[in-house]
């Protein structure tokens, strides 16, 4: 368990899979993610089995203080030579959007990744129309690093994908800078 201020991060379990399938089949949630195909329980079970042996990523369940499982957050593509990883997050329970749970979970994971795991850099990609996510990442100290032009085709048109990143020393500054 990794303890945040209003969230805690725990390992995911096989029993969580039906919840993931529900979230990822909700078009309102899925529009912001890289996935675009309807997802079956069988696919999710296969993914979970692969995940157990995967040394290149780690996914955590996000729980509220009173134990409600509202989303997942993960680190992917660990690159130990360059000490970096890619962050992904979804709050699947939509009624929890915009209340500070996402930024708390991100700060909690960044503290673990850039502190305990001693990574130098965490990066992410976000659709250019996902204003809530972009604001949330900025609040957590991520900087915009570039636009991948027309990298996403969705709803009959192309969109840019934004690349954002945070360095170890920047997170220390932003934590002590009282942004939290
Ligand atoms: C993106 C996500 C993780 C953010 O978590 P969250 O708990 O909703 O975010 P927070 O409440 O911590 O922060 C959101 C910020 O965006 C602001 N915001 C909310 N809706 C907004 C909008 N439509 N436009 C601009 N800003 C918006 C909020 O006011 C808040 O900023 P503030 O604290 O300055 O007021 C969550 O909304 C989510 O999972 N969404 C669906 C999946 C997704 O987009 N995943 C990320 C893929 S890259």
PDB file of C-alpha atoms and ligand atoms in Angstrom:
ATOM      1  CA  UNK A   1       0.000   0.000   0.000  1.00  0.00           C
ATOM      2  CA  UNK A   2       1.320   3.447  -0.911  1.00  0.00           C
ATOM      3  CA  UNK A   3      -0.408   6.111   1.161  1.00  0.00           C
ATOM      4  CA  UNK A   4      -1.340   9.487  -0.320  1.00  0.00           C
ATOM      5  CA  UNK A   5      -3.297  12.358   1.221  1.00  0.00           C
ATOM      6  CA  UNK A   6      -6.747  11.477  -0.096  1.00  0.00           C
ATOM      7  CA  UNK A   7      -5.980   8.264  -1.975  1.00  0.00           C
ATOM      8  CA  UNK A   8      -4.019   5.075  -1.438  1.00  0.00           C
ATOM      9  CA  UNK A   9      -2.473   2.868  -4.085  1.00  0.00           C
ATOM     10  CA  UNK A  10      -2.604  -0.903  -3.775  1.00  0.00           C
ATOM     11  CA  UNK A  11      -1.729  -3.849  -6.005  1.00  0.00           C
ATOM     12  CA  UNK A  12      -4.428  -4.897  -8.468  1.00  0.00           C
ATOM     13  CA  UNK A  13      -6.117  -8.267  -7.962  1.00  0.00           C
ATOM     14  CA  UNK A  14      -7.890 -10.724 -10.269  1.00  0.00           C
ATOM     15  CA  UNK A  15     -11.182  -9.756  -8.562  1.00  0.00           C
ATOM     16  CA  UNK A  16     -10.767  -6.198  -9.914  1.00  0.00           C
ATOM     17  CA  UNK A  17     -11.019  -7.283 -13.560  1.00  0.00           C
ATOM     18  CA  UNK A  18     -14.827  -6.975 -14.013  1.00  0.00           C
ATOM     19  CA  UNK A  19     -14.541  -3.376 -12.772  1.00  0.00           C
ATOM     20  CA  UNK A  20     -11.824  -2.621 -15.346  1.00  0.00           C
ATOM     21  CA  UNK A  21     -13.979  -4.089 -18.144  1.00  0.00           C
ATOM     22  CA  UNK A  22     -16.896  -1.875 -17.049  1.00  0.00           C
ATOM     23  CA  UNK A  23     -14.704   1.254 -17.052  1.00  0.00           C
ATOM     24  CA  UNK A  24     -12.981   0.531 -20.365  1.00  0.00           C
ATOM     25  CA  UNK A  25     -16.285  -0.210 -22.122  1.00  0.00           C
ATOM     26  CA  UNK A  26     -17.687   3.175 -21.109  1.00  0.00           C
ATOM     27  CA  UNK A  27     -17.243   5.461 -24.168  1.00  0.00           C
ATOM     28  CA  UNK A  28     -17.071   8.548 -21.944  1.00  0.00           C
ATOM     29  CA  UNK A  29     -14.007   7.103 -20.182  1.00  0.00           C
ATOM     30  CA  UNK A  30     -12.485   5.345 -23.193  1.00  0.00           C
ATOM     31  CA  UNK A  31     -12.430   8.476 -25.394  1.00  0.00           C
ATOM     32  CA  UNK A  32      -9.451   9.713 -23.349  1.00  0.00           C
ATOM     33  CA  UNK A  33      -7.466   6.461 -23.477  1.00  0.00           C
ATOM     34  CA  UNK A  34      -5.328   4.784 -26.119  1.00  0.00           C
ATOM     35  CA  UNK A  35      -7.750   1.850 -26.387  1.00  0.00           C
ATOM     36  CA  UNK A  36     -10.681   2.085 -28.784  1.00  0.00           C
ATOM     37  CA  UNK A  37     -12.065  -1.449 -29.191  1.00  0.00           C
ATOM     38  CA  UNK A  38     -14.790  -2.867 -26.930  1.00  0.00           C
ATOM     39  CA  UNK A  39     -13.094  -5.078 -24.372  1.00  0.00           C
ATOM     40  CA  UNK A  40     -14.097  -8.557 -23.196  1.00  0.00           C
ATOM     41  CA  UNK A  41     -13.534 -10.200 -19.836  1.00  0.00           C
ATOM     42  CA  UNK A  42     -11.468 -12.917 -21.588  1.00  0.00           C
ATOM     43  CA  UNK A  43      -9.089 -10.303 -23.026  1.00  0.00           C
ATOM     44  CA  UNK A  44      -8.760  -8.649 -19.657  1.00  0.00           C
ATOM     45  CA  UNK A  45      -7.973 -12.003 -17.995  1.00  0.00           C
ATOM     46  CA  UNK A  46      -5.224 -12.622 -20.571  1.00  0.00           C
ATOM     47  CA  UNK A  47      -3.852  -9.122 -19.966  1.00  0.00           C
ATOM     48  CA  UNK A  48      -3.820  -9.796 -16.219  1.00  0.00           C
ATOM     49  CA  UNK A  49      -1.847 -13.038 -16.668  1.00  0.00           C
ATOM     50  CA  UNK A  50       0.749 -11.212 -18.799  1.00  0.00           C
ATOM     51  CA  UNK A  51       0.871  -8.446 -16.237  1.00  0.00           C
ATOM     52  CA  UNK A  52       1.912 -10.850 -13.482  1.00  0.00           C
ATOM     53  CA  UNK A  53       5.176 -11.617 -15.323  1.00  0.00           C
ATOM     54  CA  UNK A  54       5.729  -8.137 -16.740  1.00  0.00           C
ATOM     55  CA  UNK A  55       8.843  -6.525 -15.265  1.00  0.00           C
ATOM     56  CA  UNK A  56       8.375  -3.462 -17.505  1.00  0.00           C
ATOM     57  CA  UNK A  57       5.286  -2.050 -15.894  1.00  0.00           C
ATOM     58  CA  UNK A  58       3.424  -1.874 -12.604  1.00  0.00           C
ATOM     59  CA  UNK A  59      -0.265  -0.997 -12.194  1.00  0.00           C
ATOM     60  CA  UNK A  60      -1.909   0.067  -8.926  1.00  0.00           C
ATOM     61  CA  UNK A  61      -5.541   0.383  -7.905  1.00  0.00           C
ATOM     62  CA  UNK A  62      -6.493   3.856  -6.649  1.00  0.00           C
ATOM     63  CA  UNK A  63      -8.691   3.749  -3.562  1.00  0.00           C
ATOM     64  CA  UNK A  64     -10.275   6.584  -1.611  1.00  0.00           C
ATOM     65  CA  UNK A  65      -9.566   6.833   2.098  1.00  0.00           C
ATOM     66  CA  UNK A  66     -12.741   4.842   2.811  1.00  0.00           C
ATOM     67  CA  UNK A  67     -11.685   2.034   0.481  1.00  0.00           C
ATOM     68  CA  UNK A  68     -13.692   2.752  -2.712  1.00  0.00           C
ATOM     69  CA  UNK A  69     -11.793   1.557  -5.793  1.00  0.00           C
ATOM     70  CA  UNK A  70     -12.148   4.495  -8.198  1.00  0.00           C
ATOM     71  CA  UNK A  71      -9.389   3.972 -10.761  1.00  0.00           C
ATOM     72  CA  UNK A  72      -5.967   2.704 -11.718  1.00  0.00           C
ATOM     73  CA  UNK A  73      -2.574   4.314 -12.096  1.00  0.00           C
ATOM     74  CA  UNK A  74       0.572   2.750 -13.492  1.00  0.00           C
ATOM     75  CA  UNK A  75       4.146   3.088 -14.561  1.00  0.00           C
ATOM     76  CA  UNK A  76       5.094   1.538 -17.897  1.00  0.00           C
ATOM     77  CA  UNK A  77       8.132   1.021 -20.104  1.00  0.00           C
ATOM     78  CA  UNK A  78      10.691   1.106 -17.302  1.00  0.00           C
ATOM     79  CA  UNK A  79      14.021   2.202 -18.783  1.00  0.00           C
ATOM     80  CA  UNK A  80      16.592   1.498 -16.080  1.00  0.00           C
ATOM     81  CA  UNK A  81      19.601   2.803 -18.009  1.00  0.00           C
ATOM     82  CA  UNK A  82      18.050   6.248 -18.442  1.00  0.00           C
ATOM     83  CA  UNK A  83      15.959   5.961 -15.260  1.00  0.00           C
ATOM     84  CA  UNK A  84      12.625   6.857 -16.771  1.00  0.00           C
ATOM     85  CA  UNK A  85       9.112   5.487 -17.112  1.00  0.00           C
ATOM     86  CA  UNK A  86       5.735   6.379 -18.626  1.00  0.00           C
ATOM     87  CA  UNK A  87       2.754   7.210 -16.412  1.00  0.00           C
ATOM     88  CA  UNK A  88      -0.845   6.244 -17.185  1.00  0.00           C
ATOM     89  CA  UNK A  89      -3.970   6.933 -15.129  1.00  0.00           C
ATOM     90  CA  UNK A  90      -7.704   6.425 -15.290  1.00  0.00           C
ATOM     91  CA  UNK A  91     -10.364   7.327 -12.763  1.00  0.00           C
ATOM     92  CA  UNK A  92     -13.066   4.974 -14.036  1.00  0.00           C
ATOM     93  CA  UNK A  93     -15.760   6.057 -11.556  1.00  0.00           C
ATOM     94  CA  UNK A  94     -16.816   9.261 -13.293  1.00  0.00           C
ATOM     95  CA  UNK A  95     -18.539  10.825 -10.286  1.00  0.00           C
ATOM     96  CA  UNK A  96     -15.053  11.159  -8.753  1.00  0.00           C
ATOM     97  CA  UNK A  97     -13.675  13.271 -11.620  1.00  0.00           C
ATOM     98  CA  UNK A  98     -12.552  16.801 -10.841  1.00  0.00           C
ATOM     99  CA  UNK A  99     -12.315  16.413  -7.063  1.00  0.00           C
ATOM    100  CA  UNK A 100      -8.565  16.122  -6.637  1.00  0.00           C
ATOM    101  CA  UNK A 101      -8.326  12.319  -6.523  1.00  0.00           C
ATOM    102  CA  UNK A 102      -6.353  12.071  -9.769  1.00  0.00           C
ATOM    103  CA  UNK A 103      -3.786  14.696  -8.775  1.00  0.00           C
ATOM    104  CA  UNK A 104      -3.377  13.106  -5.339  1.00  0.00           C
ATOM    105  CA  UNK A 105      -2.829   9.656  -6.866  1.00  0.00           C
ATOM    106  CA  UNK A 106      -0.305  11.111  -9.355  1.00  0.00           C
ATOM    107  CA  UNK A 107       1.638  12.971  -6.661  1.00  0.00           C
ATOM    108  CA  UNK A 108       1.645   9.831  -4.539  1.00  0.00           C
ATOM    109  CA  UNK A 109       2.983   7.723  -7.404  1.00  0.00           C
ATOM    110  CA  UNK A 110       5.514  10.395  -8.413  1.00  0.00           C
ATOM    111  CA  UNK A 111       6.785  10.529  -4.867  1.00  0.00           C
ATOM    112  CA  UNK A 112       7.311   6.751  -4.991  1.00  0.00           C
ATOM    113  CA  UNK A 113       8.752   6.687  -8.534  1.00  0.00           C
ATOM    114  CA  UNK A 114      11.080   9.693  -8.248  1.00  0.00           C
ATOM    115  CA  UNK A 115      11.864   9.021  -4.573  1.00  0.00           C
ATOM    116  CA  UNK A 116      11.869   5.369  -3.544  1.00  0.00           C
ATOM    117  CA  UNK A 117      12.488   4.027  -7.058  1.00  0.00           C
ATOM    118  CA  UNK A 118      14.951   6.823  -7.811  1.00  0.00           C
ATOM    119  CA  UNK A 119      13.734   7.400 -11.372  1.00  0.00           C
ATOM    120  CA  UNK A 120      15.062  10.555 -13.015  1.00  0.00           C
ATOM    121  CA  UNK A 121      12.130  11.269 -15.287  1.00  0.00           C
ATOM    122  CA  UNK A 122       8.448  10.364 -15.706  1.00  0.00           C
ATOM    123  CA  UNK A 123       6.667  11.166 -18.945  1.00  0.00           C
ATOM    124  CA  UNK A 124       3.193  10.732 -20.380  1.00  0.00           C
ATOM    125  CA  UNK A 125       1.081  11.311 -23.453  1.00  0.00           C
ATOM    126  CA  UNK A 126      -2.355  12.945 -23.451  1.00  0.00           C
ATOM    127  CA  UNK A 127      -4.945  13.767 -26.138  1.00  0.00           C
ATOM    128  CA  UNK A 128      -4.965  17.507 -26.858  1.00  0.00           C
ATOM    129  CA  UNK A 129      -8.735  17.748 -26.105  1.00  0.00           C
ATOM    130  CA  UNK A 130      -8.407  16.219 -22.624  1.00  0.00           C
ATOM    131  CA  UNK A 131      -8.359  19.558 -20.797  1.00  0.00           C
ATOM    132  CA  UNK A 132      -9.079  18.103 -17.363  1.00  0.00           C
ATOM    133  CA  UNK A 133      -6.163  15.664 -17.584  1.00  0.00           C
ATOM    134  CA  UNK A 134      -3.786  18.365 -18.908  1.00  0.00           C
ATOM    135  CA  UNK A 135      -4.721  20.682 -16.039  1.00  0.00           C
ATOM    136  CA  UNK A 136      -4.291  17.831 -13.562  1.00  0.00           C
ATOM    137  CA  UNK A 137      -0.808  16.999 -14.925  1.00  0.00           C
ATOM    138  CA  UNK A 138       0.242  20.668 -14.840  1.00  0.00           C
ATOM    139  CA  UNK A 139      -0.875  20.902 -11.214  1.00  0.00           C
ATOM    140  CA  UNK A 140       1.360  17.930 -10.428  1.00  0.00           C
ATOM    141  CA  UNK A 141       4.373  19.638 -12.018  1.00  0.00           C
ATOM    142  CA  UNK A 142       4.454  18.089 -15.502  1.00  0.00           C
ATOM    143  CA  UNK A 143       5.733  20.379 -18.249  1.00  0.00           C
ATOM    144  CA  UNK A 144       4.546  20.366 -21.846  1.00  0.00           C
ATOM    145  CA  UNK A 145       7.435  19.068 -23.954  1.00  0.00           C
ATOM    146  CA  UNK A 146       5.921  18.773 -27.383  1.00  0.00           C
ATOM    147  CA  UNK A 147       3.061  18.042 -29.753  1.00  0.00           C
ATOM    148  CA  UNK A 148       2.892  14.868 -31.806  1.00  0.00           C
ATOM    149  CA  UNK A 149       0.946  16.442 -34.653  1.00  0.00           C
ATOM    150  CA  UNK A 150      -2.144  14.547 -35.894  1.00  0.00           C
ATOM    151  CA  UNK A 151      -1.052  11.482 -33.943  1.00  0.00           C
ATOM    152  CA  UNK A 152      -4.637  10.500 -33.066  1.00  0.00           C
ATOM    153  CA  UNK A 153      -7.609   9.872 -35.372  1.00  0.00           C
ATOM    154  CA  UNK A 154     -10.827  10.022 -33.383  1.00  0.00           C
ATOM    155  CA  UNK A 155     -14.397  11.150 -34.110  1.00  0.00           C
ATOM    156  CA  UNK A 156     -13.599  11.565 -37.814  1.00  0.00           C
ATOM    157  CA  UNK A 157     -10.671  13.925 -37.416  1.00  0.00           C
ATOM    158  CA  UNK A 158      -7.054  14.112 -36.378  1.00  0.00           C
ATOM    159  CA  UNK A 159      -5.894  15.451 -33.029  1.00  0.00           C
ATOM    160  CA  UNK A 160      -2.466  16.157 -31.593  1.00  0.00           C
ATOM    161  CA  UNK A 161      -1.026  14.066 -28.794  1.00  0.00           C
ATOM    162  CA  UNK A 162       0.799  16.126 -26.161  1.00  0.00           C
ATOM    163  CA  UNK A 163       3.979  14.845 -24.543  1.00  0.00           C
ATOM    164  CA  UNK A 164       4.507  15.969 -20.947  1.00  0.00           C
ATOM    165  CA  UNK A 165       7.314  15.153 -18.531  1.00  0.00           C
ATOM    166  CA  UNK A 166       8.641  15.816 -15.055  1.00  0.00           C
ATOM    167  CA  UNK A 167      12.185  15.451 -13.740  1.00  0.00           C
ATOM    168  CA  UNK A 168      13.213  14.233 -10.312  1.00  0.00           C
ATOM    169  CA  UNK A 169      14.528  17.635  -9.172  1.00  0.00           C
ATOM    170  CA  UNK A 170      11.402  19.436 -10.435  1.00  0.00           C
ATOM    171  CA  UNK A 171       9.144  17.233  -8.332  1.00  0.00           C
ATOM    172  CA  UNK A 172      11.168  18.042  -5.214  1.00  0.00           C
ATOM    173  CA  UNK A 173      10.802  21.738  -6.005  1.00  0.00           C
ATOM    174  CA  UNK A 174       7.080  21.520  -6.694  1.00  0.00           C
ATOM    175  CA  UNK A 175       6.464  19.522  -3.481  1.00  0.00           C
ATOM    176  CA  UNK A 176       8.238  22.052  -1.308  1.00  0.00           C
ATOM    177  CA  UNK A 177       6.765  24.897  -3.366  1.00  0.00           C
ATOM    178  CA  UNK A 178       3.401  24.289  -1.780  1.00  0.00           C
ATOM    179  CA  UNK A 179       1.512  23.339  -4.917  1.00  0.00           C
ATOM    180  CA  UNK A 180      -0.012  20.377  -3.152  1.00  0.00           C
TER     181      UNK A 180
HETATM  182  C1  LIG B   1      -7.614  12.730 -16.000  1.00  0.00           C
HETATM  183  C2  LIG B   1      -7.955  12.297 -14.601  1.00  0.00           C
HETATM  184  C3  LIG B   1      -7.025  11.190 -14.133  1.00  0.00           C
HETATM  185  C4  LIG B   1      -7.779  13.517 -13.654  1.00  0.00           C
HETATM  186  O1  LIG B   1      -8.162  13.145 -12.358  1.00  0.00           O
HETATM  187  P1  LIG B   1      -9.198  14.093 -11.561  1.00  0.00           P
HETATM  188  O2  LIG B   1      -9.348  13.562 -10.203  1.00  0.00           O
HETATM  189  O3  LIG B   1     -10.411  14.263 -12.393  1.00  0.00           O
HETATM  190  O4  LIG B   1      -8.346  15.472 -11.575  1.00  0.00           O
HETATM  191  P2  LIG B   1      -8.193  16.567 -10.450  1.00  0.00           P
HETATM  192  O5  LIG B   1      -9.520  16.856  -9.824  1.00  0.00           O
HETATM  193  O6  LIG B   1      -7.078  16.183  -9.527  1.00  0.00           O
HETATM  194  O7  LIG B   1      -7.684  17.818 -11.311  1.00  0.00           O
HETATM  195  C5  LIG B   1      -8.442  18.247 -12.430  1.00  0.00           C
HETATM  196  C6  LIG B   1      -8.246  19.712 -12.682  1.00  0.00           C
HETATM  197  O8  LIG B   1      -8.804  20.014 -13.952  1.00  0.00           O
HETATM  198  C7  LIG B   1      -9.825  20.979 -13.798  1.00  0.00           C
HETATM  199  N1  LIG B   1     -10.856  20.652 -14.788  1.00  0.00           N
HETATM  200  C8  LIG B   1     -11.905  19.819 -14.668  1.00  0.00           C
HETATM  201  N2  LIG B   1     -12.590  19.769 -15.819  1.00  0.00           N
HETATM  202  C9  LIG B   1     -11.948  20.600 -16.670  1.00  0.00           C
HETATM  203  C10 LIG B   1     -12.161  20.985 -18.018  1.00  0.00           C
HETATM  204  N3  LIG B   1     -13.188  20.494 -18.717  1.00  0.00           N
HETATM  205  N4  LIG B   1     -11.289  21.853 -18.570  1.00  0.00           N
HETATM  206  C11 LIG B   1     -10.252  22.343 -17.877  1.00  0.00           C
HETATM  207  N5  LIG B   1      -9.981  22.007 -16.597  1.00  0.00           N
HETATM  208  C12 LIG B   1     -10.832  21.145 -16.008  1.00  0.00           C
HETATM  209  C13 LIG B   1     -10.288  20.866 -12.375  1.00  0.00           C
HETATM  210  O9  LIG B   1     -10.943  22.041 -11.954  1.00  0.00           O
HETATM  211  C14 LIG B   1      -8.958  20.607 -11.680  1.00  0.00           C
HETATM  212  O10 LIG B   1      -8.173  21.778 -11.609  1.00  0.00           O
HETATM  213  P3  LIG B   1      -8.172  22.745 -10.295  1.00  0.00           P
HETATM  214  O11 LIG B   1      -7.776  21.893  -9.125  1.00  0.00           O
HETATM  215  O12 LIG B   1      -7.166  23.799 -10.645  1.00  0.00           O
HETATM  216  O13 LIG B   1      -9.547  23.265 -10.137  1.00  0.00           O
HETATM  217  C15 LIG B   1      -9.444  11.804 -14.502  1.00  0.00           C
HETATM  218  O14 LIG B   1     -10.311  12.876 -14.745  1.00  0.00           O
HETATM  219  C16 LIG B   1      -9.718  10.671 -15.467  1.00  0.00           C
HETATM  220  O15 LIG B   1      -9.346   9.549 -15.218  1.00  0.00           O
HETATM  221  N6  LIG B   1     -10.379  10.974 -16.609  1.00  0.00           N
HETATM  222  C17 LIG B   1     -10.742   9.953 -17.588  1.00  0.00           C
HETATM  223  C18 LIG B   1      -9.561   9.160 -18.161  1.00  0.00           C
HETATM  224  C19 LIG B   1      -8.412  10.048 -18.538  1.00  0.00           C
HETATM  225  O16 LIG B   1      -8.556  11.109 -19.087  1.00  0.00           O
HETATM  226  N7  LIG B   1      -7.196   9.549 -18.258  1.00  0.00           N
HETATM  227  C20 LIG B   1      -5.960  10.246 -18.618  1.00  0.00           C
HETATM  228  C21 LIG B   1      -5.543   9.845 -19.976  1.00  0.00           C
HETATM  229  S1  LIG B   1      -4.033  10.685 -20.488  1.00  0.00           S
END
